[in-house]
């Protein structure tokens, strides 16, 4: 018996198709730019971005089409084995994304705040979600073993990462606030003495601004990821600790569908907030083929703190 109305299934199908198509093209484009543009791919930051894009691309060509076709048919089409595979792919890629975002946060923290410090096994199961067209962890199962696994997932795969994000980016922002006077002084030196080429001051000024831009792009990507997945994490946590169940499936289906939008939000955040990515896109489609300036990559491990003097 269908759980949603015909309109509900039609809306879910259309949404999943749009998310899948956008996710496929957006992440394919990010991968193309990172691999083909004359970018400093040796930089750790770019490799981490590539990791996120590949993970989101895998979701858009595997889990999302299975859910979309099942939504069109108004029930899960691919048996328990397919459910396990789809749930495993979605969960693993999501876990890969949040771990990569955590790695980016830690990397930016080290680069900016501490540059001198740089030298499926039967515990739980995957099951169709409440509306019957996609699969995930068995959040509704309150048996001791499954509940213990779900609590470990929420703490280890969400809460700890949020703490890491908060710690790293709050320290980064605090460090940047301490360099505001340095930026103003360097800018004043460059502008007031325009007849003298002060290369060192220009490089310091440019490097600080570059760090800020790269960090803003990283912060935007992790914020988009958390905005997409936090409602889903909260509703799953609620079902774990409460026996109450909503009479309608919409309180569950909305955060679930919203979470799947992360495969589009990540490349979109990269395109909107990363100036080096946009420059690489221009270079990729430019006939002149100008070389990419490595300093704009912002991945060189240079201390900011000494610039206060």
PDB file of C-alpha atoms in Angstrom, residues 101-118 164-176 211 214-216 218-219 301-304:
ATOM      1  CA  UNK A 101      35.367  18.416   5.661  1.00  0.00           C
ATOM      2  CA  UNK A 102      36.902  17.703   9.075  1.00  0.00           C
ATOM      3  CA  UNK A 103      40.292  17.131   7.428  1.00  0.00           C
ATOM      4  CA  UNK A 104      39.964  20.448   5.568  1.00  0.00           C
ATOM      5  CA  UNK A 105      39.062  22.231   8.814  1.00  0.00           C
ATOM      6  CA  UNK A 106      42.069  20.731  10.617  1.00  0.00           C
ATOM      7  CA  UNK A 107      44.351  21.501   7.671  1.00  0.00           C
ATOM      8  CA  UNK A 108      43.227  25.139   7.514  1.00  0.00           C
ATOM      9  CA  UNK A 109      43.643  25.374  11.306  1.00  0.00           C
ATOM     10  CA  UNK A 110      47.229  24.084  11.100  1.00  0.00           C
ATOM     11  CA  UNK A 111      48.096  26.261   8.104  1.00  0.00           C
ATOM     12  CA  UNK A 112      46.773  29.448   9.681  1.00  0.00           C
ATOM     13  CA  UNK A 113      47.001  28.992  13.456  1.00  0.00           C
ATOM     14  CA  UNK A 114      49.764  26.401  14.003  1.00  0.00           C
ATOM     15  CA  UNK A 115      52.054  26.389  10.941  1.00  0.00           C
ATOM     16  CA  UNK A 116      55.020  25.358  13.050  1.00  0.00           C
ATOM     17  CA  UNK A 117      53.336  22.000  13.867  1.00  0.00           C
ATOM     18  CA  UNK A 118      53.272  20.668  10.336  1.00  0.00           C
ATOM     19  CA  UNK A 164      36.142  19.791  15.210  1.00  0.00           C
ATOM     20  CA  UNK A 165      34.586  22.279  12.777  1.00  0.00           C
ATOM     21  CA  UNK A 166      33.708  24.677  15.595  1.00  0.00           C
ATOM     22  CA  UNK A 167      37.134  24.483  17.226  1.00  0.00           C
ATOM     23  CA  UNK A 168      39.147  24.850  14.021  1.00  0.00           C
ATOM     24  CA  UNK A 169      37.172  27.624  12.362  1.00  0.00           C
ATOM     25  CA  UNK A 170      36.664  29.632  15.573  1.00  0.00           C
ATOM     26  CA  UNK A 171      40.439  29.651  16.087  1.00  0.00           C
ATOM     27  CA  UNK A 172      40.999  30.543  12.461  1.00  0.00           C
ATOM     28  CA  UNK A 173      38.578  33.481  12.702  1.00  0.00           C
ATOM     29  CA  UNK A 174      40.257  34.599  15.935  1.00  0.00           C
ATOM     30  CA  UNK A 175      43.669  34.490  14.230  1.00  0.00           C
ATOM     31  CA  UNK A 176      42.393  36.486  11.271  1.00  0.00           C
ATOM     32  CA  UNK A 211      44.343  32.588   3.208  1.00  0.00           C
ATOM     33  CA  UNK A 214      40.503  29.881   0.841  1.00  0.00           C
ATOM     34  CA  UNK A 215      39.221  29.618   4.408  1.00  0.00           C
ATOM     35  CA  UNK A 216      35.959  31.343   3.447  1.00  0.00           C
ATOM     36  CA  UNK A 218      36.163  25.886   3.063  1.00  0.00           C
ATOM     37  CA  UNK A 219      33.832  27.337   5.692  1.00  0.00           C
ATOM     38  CA  UNK A 301      52.440  26.564   4.949  1.00  0.00           C
ATOM     39  CA  UNK A 302      53.534  30.054   5.908  1.00  0.00           C
ATOM     40  CA  UNK A 303      52.953  31.564   9.324  1.00  0.00           C
ATOM     41  CA  UNK A 304      50.638  34.529   9.650  1.00  0.00           C
TER      42      UNK A 304
END
